[in-house]
Amino acid sequence: MRDTATRQSLGKDVPGVFIAPEGYEPLFDVARQAGYDWTACNLRAPTERLGETAGVDARFRLDWFFSRGLTCAAPRNLLAQTPDGVELSDHDAIGVDITLP
């Protein structure tokens, strides 16, 4: 869904749907039932890169880490650009520190 007007409308009608889709995306219920957690593994921030015209509120969090039986800390988004500003992807990478039990 690259249409900016539709994204902005959805963002107003369903606040937080782009970065906190747990109540709308069935995958999260399936993961929860299987014992997975994602709350400590991810930031509540978008990873999608749309350029300046789309608006910050209309960007999705596209990527997620899920864990089971691990300790996650320091979740982060990693800018997908070269040092001279060339974009490497249409979304940023994600990272997290993981500790084994």
GROMACS .gro file of N, CA, C and O in nm:
model
  404
    1MET      N    1   0.085  -0.117   0.000
    1MET     CA    2   0.000   0.000   0.000
    1MET      C    3   0.090   0.124   0.000
    1MET      O    4   0.138   0.166   0.102
    2ARG      N    5   0.114   0.178  -0.117
    2ARG     CA    6   0.201   0.294  -0.130
    2ARG      C    7   0.124   0.426  -0.144
    2ARG      O    8   0.183   0.530  -0.152
    3ASP      N    9  -0.009   0.421  -0.146
    3ASP     CA   10  -0.089   0.541  -0.162
    3ASP      C   11  -0.088   0.621  -0.032
    3ASP      O   12  -0.140   0.577   0.070
    4THR      N   13  -0.027   0.739  -0.036
    4THR     CA   14  -0.010   0.821   0.083
    4THR      C   15  -0.143   0.860   0.146
    4THR      O   16  -0.159   0.853   0.268
    5ALA      N   17  -0.241   0.901   0.068
    5ALA     CA   18  -0.370   0.943   0.123
    5ALA      C   19  -0.439   0.828   0.196
    5ALA      O   20  -0.496   0.847   0.305
    6THR      N   21  -0.435   0.708   0.140
    6THR     CA   22  -0.496   0.592   0.204
    6THR      C   23  -0.425   0.560   0.334
    6THR      O   24  -0.488   0.532   0.436
    7ARG      N   25  -0.294   0.564   0.333
    7ARG     CA   26  -0.216   0.538   0.454
    7ARG      C   27  -0.249   0.639   0.564
    7ARG      O   28  -0.270   0.602   0.678
    8GLN      N   29  -0.252   0.765   0.528
    8GLN     CA   30  -0.279   0.868   0.628
    8GLN      C   31  -0.420   0.854   0.682
    8GLN      O   32  -0.444   0.872   0.801
    9SER      N   33  -0.516   0.820   0.598
    9SER     CA   34  -0.653   0.799   0.642
    9SER      C   35  -0.662   0.681   0.738
    9SER      O   36  -0.724   0.689   0.844
   10LEU      N   37  -0.598   0.570   0.702
   10LEU     CA   38  -0.598   0.452   0.788
   10LEU      C   39  -0.529   0.483   0.920
   10LEU      O   40  -0.575   0.442   1.027
   11GLY      N   41  -0.420   0.556   0.914
   11GLY     CA   42  -0.348   0.594   1.036
   11GLY      C   43  -0.434   0.677   1.130
   11GLY      O   44  -0.423   0.666   1.253
   12LYS      N   45  -0.521   0.761   1.076
   12LYS     CA   46  -0.611   0.841   1.159
   12LYS      C   47  -0.726   0.756   1.214
   12LYS      O   48  -0.767   0.771   1.329
   13ASP      N   49  -0.779   0.667   1.131
   13ASP     CA   50  -0.893   0.583   1.172
   13ASP      C   51  -0.853   0.473   1.270
   13ASP      O   52  -0.932   0.433   1.354
   14VAL      N   53  -0.730   0.423   1.257
   14VAL     CA   54  -0.682   0.313   1.341
   14VAL      C   55  -0.544   0.352   1.394
   14VAL      O   56  -0.441   0.305   1.346
   15PRO      N   57  -0.540   0.441   1.494
   15PRO     CA   58  -0.411   0.490   1.544
   15PRO      C   59  -0.319   0.376   1.588
   15PRO      O   60  -0.362   0.283   1.654
   16GLY      N   61  -0.194   0.384   1.547
   16GLY     CA   62  -0.094   0.286   1.587
   16GLY      C   63  -0.090   0.159   1.504
   16GLY      O   64  -0.004   0.075   1.526
   17VAL      N   65  -0.180   0.143   1.408
   17VAL     CA   66  -0.187   0.018   1.332
   17VAL      C   67  -0.057  -0.011   1.257
   17VAL      O   68  -0.021  -0.126   1.238
   18PHE      N   69   0.017   0.090   1.219
   18PHE     CA   70   0.138   0.069   1.139
   18PHE      C   71   0.255   0.018   1.221
   18PHE      O   72   0.339  -0.055   1.170
   19ILE      N   73   0.263   0.056   1.348
   19ILE     CA   74   0.377   0.013   1.429
   19ILE      C   75   0.338  -0.081   1.543
   19ILE      O   76   0.424  -0.137   1.608
   20ALA      N   77   0.209  -0.096   1.568
   20ALA     CA   78   0.162  -0.188   1.672
   20ALA      C   79   0.041  -0.265   1.618
   20ALA      O   80  -0.071  -0.244   1.662
   21PRO      N   81   0.065  -0.354   1.523
   21PRO     CA   82  -0.046  -0.422   1.455
   21PRO      C   83  -0.100  -0.546   1.527
   21PRO      O   84  -0.181  -0.619   1.471
   22GLU      N   85  -0.059  -0.568   1.650
   22GLU     CA   86  -0.095  -0.691   1.719
   22GLU      C   87  -0.245  -0.719   1.723
   22GLU      O   88  -0.287  -0.834   1.716
   23GLY      N   89  -0.326  -0.618   1.734
   23GLY     CA   90  -0.470  -0.639   1.741
   23GLY      C   91  -0.536  -0.661   1.606
   23GLY      O   92  -0.655  -0.691   1.599
   24TYR      N   93  -0.459  -0.648   1.498
   24TYR     CA   94  -0.515  -0.655   1.363
   24TYR      C   95  -0.453  -0.767   1.279
   24TYR      O   96  -0.513  -0.811   1.182
   25GLU      N   97  -0.334  -0.812   1.316
   25GLU     CA   98  -0.261  -0.912   1.239
   25GLU      C   99  -0.265  -1.046   1.313
   25GLU      O  100  -0.210  -1.057   1.424
   26PRO      N  101  -0.328  -1.149   1.257
   26PRO     CA  102  -0.343  -1.278   1.325
   26PRO      C  103  -0.211  -1.347   1.360
   26PRO      O  104  -0.207  -1.428   1.453
   27LEU      N  105  -0.104  -1.317   1.291
   27LEU     CA  106   0.025  -1.379   1.320
   27LEU      C  107   0.065  -1.362   1.466
   27LEU      O  108   0.121  -1.453   1.527
   28PHE      N  109   0.034  -1.249   1.524
   28PHE     CA  110   0.075  -1.223   1.661
   28PHE      C  111   0.002  -1.315   1.759
   28PHE      O  112   0.062  -1.362   1.856
   29ASP      N  113  -0.124  -1.344   1.737
   29ASP     CA  114  -0.196  -1.439   1.822
   29ASP      C  115  -0.139  -1.579   1.808
   29ASP      O  116  -0.124  -1.651   1.907
   30VAL      N  117  -0.105  -1.618   1.688
   30VAL     CA  118  -0.045  -1.750   1.665
   30VAL      C  119   0.089  -1.760   1.737
   30VAL      O  120   0.118  -1.859   1.806
   31ALA      N  121   0.170  -1.656   1.727
   31ALA     CA  122   0.300  -1.655   1.794
   31ALA      C  123   0.284  -1.659   1.946
   31ALA      O  124   0.354  -1.734   2.015
   32ARG      N  125   0.192  -1.579   1.998
   32ARG     CA  126   0.167  -1.577   2.142
   32ARG      C  127   0.124  -1.715   2.192
   32ARG      O  128   0.173  -1.763   2.293
   33GLN      N  129   0.034  -1.780   2.119
   33GLN     CA  130  -0.014  -1.912   2.159
   33GLN      C  131   0.098  -2.016   2.156
   33GLN      O  132   0.094  -2.114   2.231
   34ALA      N  133   0.197  -1.995   2.072
   34ALA     CA  134   0.311  -2.087   2.065
   34ALA      C  135   0.422  -2.050   2.163
   34ALA      O  136   0.528  -2.112   2.164
   35GLY      N  137   0.398  -1.947   2.246
   35GLY     CA  138   0.495  -1.911   2.350
   35GLY      C  139   0.598  -1.808   2.309
   35GLY      O  140   0.696  -1.788   2.381
   36TYR      N  141   0.579  -1.743   2.197
   36TYR     CA  142   0.674  -1.642   2.151
   36TYR      C  143   0.638  -1.504   2.205
   36TYR      O  144   0.521  -1.474   2.230
   37ASP      N  145   0.739  -1.422   2.222
   37ASP     CA  146   0.721  -1.284   2.265
   37ASP      C  147   0.797  -1.193   2.169
   37ASP      O  148   0.896  -1.234   2.108
   38TRP      N  149   0.752  -1.072   2.154
   38TRP     CA  150   0.818  -0.975   2.066
   38TRP      C  151   0.833  -0.839   2.133
   38TRP      O  152   0.901  -0.753   2.083
   39THR      N  153   0.774  -0.823   2.251
   39THR     CA  154   0.770  -0.691   2.312
   39THR      C  155   0.908  -0.640   2.351
   39THR      O  156   0.935  -0.520   2.339
   40ALA      N  157   0.997  -0.725   2.398
   40ALA     CA  158   1.131  -0.681   2.437
   40ALA      C  159   1.229  -0.681   2.321
   40ALA      O  160   1.340  -0.631   2.334
   41CYS      N  161   1.187  -0.736   2.208
   41CYS     CA  162   1.277  -0.755   2.095
   41CYS      C  163   1.268  -0.645   1.989
   41CYS      O  164   1.349  -0.643   1.897
   42ASN      N  165   1.169  -0.557   2.000
   42ASN     CA  166   1.143  -0.462   1.892
   42ASN      C  167   1.111  -0.324   1.946
   42ASN      O  168   1.050  -0.311   2.052
   43LEU      N  169   1.151  -0.222   1.872
   43LEU     CA  170   1.109  -0.086   1.903
   43LEU      C  171   0.968  -0.062   1.852
   43LEU      O  172   0.923  -0.129   1.760
   44ARG      N  173   0.902   0.034   1.908
   44ARG     CA  174   0.771   0.078   1.856
   44ARG      C  175   0.798   0.195   1.762
   44ARG      O  176   0.765   0.310   1.790
   45ALA      N  177   0.861   0.162   1.651
   45ALA     CA  178   0.897   0.264   1.552
   45ALA      C  179   0.895   0.200   1.414
   45ALA      O  180   0.923   0.081   1.399
   46PRO      N  181   0.861   0.277   1.312
   46PRO     CA  182   0.854   0.221   1.177
   46PRO      C  183   0.993   0.188   1.122
   46PRO      O  184   1.092   0.249   1.161
   47THR      N  185   0.998   0.090   1.034
   47THR     CA  186   1.122   0.057   0.963
   47THR      C  187   1.112   0.087   0.815
   47THR      O  188   1.213   0.093   0.746
   48GLU      N  189   0.993   0.104   0.765
   48GLU     CA  190   0.973   0.130   0.622
   48GLU      C  191   1.025   0.268   0.585
   48GLU      O  192   1.004   0.366   0.657
   49ARG      N  193   1.089   0.277   0.470
   49ARG     CA  194   1.143   0.404   0.421
   49ARG      C  195   1.064   0.443   0.297
   49ARG      O  196   1.070   0.378   0.195
   50LEU      N  197   0.989   0.551   0.307
   50LEU     CA  198   0.904   0.593   0.196
   50LEU      C  199   0.950   0.722   0.130
   50LEU      O  200   0.893   0.766   0.033
   51GLY      N  201   1.048   0.787   0.184
   51GLY     CA  202   1.086   0.918   0.134
   51GLY      C  203   1.011   1.026   0.211
   51GLY      O  204   0.928   0.999   0.296
   52GLU      N  205   1.039   1.148   0.180
   52GLU     CA  206   0.987   1.261   0.256
   52GLU      C  207   0.841   1.292   0.229
   52GLU      O  208   0.774   1.355   0.310
   53THR      N  209   0.783   1.248   0.118
   53THR     CA  210   0.648   1.289   0.083
   53THR      C  211   0.539   1.208   0.151
   53THR      O  212   0.426   1.251   0.158
   54ALA      N  213   0.571   1.091   0.206
   54ALA     CA  214   0.466   1.003   0.259
   54ALA      C  215   0.419   1.042   0.398
   54ALA      O  216   0.310   1.010   0.436
   55GLY      N  217   0.501   1.108   0.474
   55GLY     CA  218   0.462   1.143   0.610
   55GLY      C  219   0.503   1.037   0.710
   55GLY      O  220   0.490   0.919   0.685
   56VAL      N  221   0.554   1.081   0.822
   56VAL     CA  222   0.607   0.990   0.923
   56VAL      C  223   0.501   0.896   0.977
   56VAL      O  224   0.525   0.779   1.000
   57ASP      N  225   0.377   0.942   0.996
   57ASP     CA  226   0.273   0.860   1.057
   57ASP      C  227   0.225   0.748   0.965
   57ASP      O  228   0.151   0.661   1.008
   58ALA      N  229   0.263   0.752   0.840
   58ALA     CA  230   0.212   0.654   0.744
   58ALA      C  231   0.312   0.543   0.714
   58ALA      O  232   0.294   0.468   0.621
   59ARG      N  233   0.418   0.530   0.794
   59ARG     CA  234   0.517   0.426   0.769
   59ARG      C  235   0.491   0.304   0.856
   59ARG      O  236   0.455   0.315   0.971
   60PHE      N  237   0.514   0.186   0.799
   60PHE     CA  238   0.494   0.059   0.869
   60PHE      C  239   0.619   0.014   0.943
   60PHE      O  240   0.731   0.043   0.901
   61ARG      N  241   0.599  -0.065   1.046
   61ARG     CA  242   0.705  -0.147   1.103
   61ARG      C  243   0.695  -0.278   1.028
   61ARG      O  244   0.599  -0.353   1.044
   62LEU      N  245   0.791  -0.306   0.940
   62LEU     CA  246   0.784  -0.421   0.851
   62LEU      C  247   0.845  -0.548   0.908
   62LEU      O  248   0.806  -0.658   0.873
   63ASP      N  249   0.946  -0.532   0.991
   63ASP     CA  250   1.024  -0.647   1.036
   63ASP      C  251   1.013  -0.662   1.187
   63ASP      O  252   1.008  -0.564   1.260
   64TRP      N  253   1.013  -0.786   1.231
   64TRP     CA  254   0.996  -0.815   1.374
   64TRP      C  255   1.087  -0.930   1.414
   64TRP      O  256   1.107  -1.025   1.338
   65PHE      N  257   1.141  -0.923   1.535
   65PHE     CA  258   1.205  -1.038   1.599
   65PHE      C  259   1.104  -1.098   1.696
   65PHE      O  260   1.036  -1.026   1.769
   66PHE      N  261   1.096  -1.231   1.699
   66PHE     CA  262   1.016  -1.304   1.796
   66PHE      C  263   1.111  -1.394   1.872
   66PHE      O  264   1.204  -1.450   1.814
   67SER      N  265   1.089  -1.410   2.002
   67SER     CA  266   1.177  -1.496   2.081
   67SER      C  267   1.095  -1.586   2.172
   67SER      O  268   0.982  -1.554   2.209
   68ARG      N  269   1.156  -1.698   2.207
   68ARG     CA  270   1.095  -1.791   2.302
   68ARG      C  271   1.210  -1.851   2.383
   68ARG      O  272   1.299  -1.915   2.327
   69GLY      N  273   1.208  -1.827   2.513
   69GLY     CA  274   1.313  -1.880   2.599
   69GLY      C  275   1.443  -1.804   2.592
   69GLY      O  276   1.547  -1.855   2.635
   70LEU      N  277   1.443  -1.686   2.538
   70LEU     CA  278   1.562  -1.601   2.528
   70LEU      C  279   1.535  -1.468   2.596
   70LEU      O  280   1.421  -1.427   2.613
   71THR      N  281   1.641  -1.399   2.633
   71THR     CA  282   1.627  -1.265   2.688
   71THR      C  283   1.672  -1.166   2.581
   71THR      O  284   1.785  -1.174   2.532
   72CYS      N  285   1.583  -1.077   2.544
   72CYS     CA  286   1.612  -0.975   2.443
   72CYS      C  287   1.629  -0.840   2.510
   72CYS      O  288   1.558  -0.808   2.605
   73ALA      N  289   1.724  -0.762   2.460
   73ALA     CA  290   1.749  -0.628   2.513
   73ALA      C  291   1.803  -0.538   2.403
   73ALA      O  292   1.851  -0.586   2.300
   74ALA      N  293   1.794  -0.410   2.424
   74ALA     CA  294   1.849  -0.307   2.336
   74ALA      C  295   1.802  -0.321   2.191
   74ALA      O  296   1.883  -0.320   2.098
   75PRO      N  297   1.671  -0.332   2.167
   75PRO     CA  298   1.624  -0.337   2.027
   75PRO      C  299   1.656  -0.205   1.958
   75PRO      O  300   1.660  -0.099   2.021
   76ARG      N  301   1.682  -0.214   1.829
   76ARG     CA  302   1.720  -0.093   1.756
   76ARG      C  303   1.687  -0.107   1.609
   76ARG      O  304   1.679  -0.218   1.556
   77ASN      N  305   1.669   0.007   1.545
   77ASN     CA  306   1.658   0.015   1.400
   77ASN      C  307   1.792   0.061   1.347
   77ASN      O  308   1.854   0.151   1.405
   78LEU      N  309   1.837   0.000   1.240
   78LEU     CA  310   1.967   0.030   1.181
   78LEU      C  311   1.947   0.093   1.044
   78LEU      O  312   1.888   0.031   0.955
   79LEU      N  313   1.993   0.214   1.028
   79LEU     CA  314   1.974   0.290   0.906
   79LEU      C  315   2.033   0.216   0.786
   79LEU      O  316   2.150   0.181   0.785
   80ALA      N  317   1.951   0.191   0.686
   80ALA     CA  318   1.994   0.118   0.566
   80ALA      C  319   2.041   0.217   0.460
   80ALA      O  320   1.977   0.238   0.358
   81GLN      N  321   2.154   0.280   0.490
   81GLN     CA  322   2.216   0.376   0.398
   81GLN      C  323   2.366   0.359   0.401
   81GLN      O  324   2.423   0.320   0.502
   82THR      N  325   2.428   0.391   0.289
   82THR     CA  326   2.573   0.396   0.285
   82THR      C  327   2.617   0.525   0.356
   82THR      O  328   2.535   0.616   0.377
   83PRO      N  329   2.744   0.536   0.390
   83PRO     CA  330   2.792   0.659   0.456
   83PRO      C  331   2.764   0.787   0.376
   83PRO      O  332   2.749   0.894   0.433
   84ASP      N  333   2.755   0.776   0.244
   84ASP     CA  334   2.727   0.895   0.163
   84ASP      C  335   2.578   0.914   0.135
   84ASP      O  336   2.539   0.997   0.052
   85GLY      N  337   2.489   0.839   0.204
   85GLY     CA  338   2.346   0.863   0.198
   85GLY      C  339   2.268   0.784   0.096
   85GLY      O  340   2.148   0.806   0.079
   86VAL      N  341   2.329   0.691   0.026
   86VAL     CA  342   2.257   0.609  -0.072
   86VAL      C  343   2.175   0.505   0.003
   86VAL      O  344   2.227   0.431   0.087
   87GLU      N  345   2.044   0.500  -0.026
   87GLU     CA  346   1.958   0.403   0.041
   87GLU      C  347   1.985   0.262  -0.011
   87GLU      O  348   1.993   0.241  -0.131
   88LEU      N  349   1.997   0.167   0.081
   88LEU     CA  350   2.027   0.029   0.046
   88LEU      C  351   1.902  -0.058   0.036
   88LEU      O  352   1.907  -0.167  -0.019
   89SER      N  353   1.791  -0.010   0.091
   89SER     CA  354   1.669  -0.089   0.094
   89SER      C  355   1.550   0.004   0.110
   89SER      O  356   1.567   0.121   0.142
   90ASP      N  357   1.429  -0.051   0.094
   90ASP     CA  358   1.309   0.028   0.117
   90ASP      C  359   1.267   0.023   0.263
   90ASP      O  360   1.165   0.078   0.302
   91HIS      N  361   1.346  -0.045   0.347
   91HIS     CA  362   1.323  -0.042   0.491
   91HIS      C  363   1.454  -0.061   0.564
   91HIS      O  364   1.550  -0.115   0.510
   92ASP      N  365   1.459  -0.008   0.686
   92ASP     CA  366   1.578  -0.019   0.767
   92ASP      C  367   1.589  -0.159   0.826
   92ASP      O  368   1.490  -0.231   0.837
   93ALA      N  369   1.709  -0.197   0.863
   93ALA     CA  370   1.732  -0.326   0.928
   93ALA      C  371   1.698  -0.312   1.077
   93ALA      O  372   1.681  -0.201   1.128
   94ILE      N  373   1.684  -0.424   1.145
   94ILE     CA  374   1.660  -0.422   1.288
   94ILE      C  375   1.767  -0.504   1.358
   94ILE      O  376   1.827  -0.594   1.299
   95GLY      N  377   1.791  -0.472   1.483
   95GLY     CA  378   1.889  -0.545   1.562
   95GLY      C  379   1.840  -0.560   1.705
   95GLY      O  380   1.755  -0.484   1.752
   96VAL      N  381   1.892  -0.659   1.775
   96VAL     CA  382   1.857  -0.682   1.915
   96VAL      C  383   1.970  -0.764   1.979
   96VAL      O  384   2.035  -0.844   1.912
   97ASP      N  385   1.996  -0.738   2.105
   97ASP     CA  386   2.092  -0.819   2.180
   97ASP      C  387   2.016  -0.936   2.242
   97ASP      O  388   1.911  -0.916   2.304
   98ILE      N  389   2.071  -1.056   2.226
   98ILE     CA  390   2.004  -1.176   2.275
   98ILE      C  391   2.096  -1.248   2.373
   98ILE      O  392   2.214  -1.267   2.344
   99THR      N  393   2.039  -1.288   2.486
   99THR     CA  394   2.112  -1.365   2.586
   99THR      C  395   2.047  -1.502   2.596
   99THR      O  396   1.925  -1.514   2.610
  100LEU      N  397   2.130  -1.604   2.588
  100LEU     CA  398   2.081  -1.741   2.604
  100LEU      C  399   2.058  -1.771   2.752
  100LEU      O  400   2.130  -1.717   2.837
  101PRO      N  401   1.962  -1.858   2.782
  101PRO     CA  402   1.936  -1.889   2.924
  101PRO      C  403   2.051  -1.968   2.986
  101PRO      O  404   2.128  -2.030   2.920
   0.00000   0.00000   0.00000
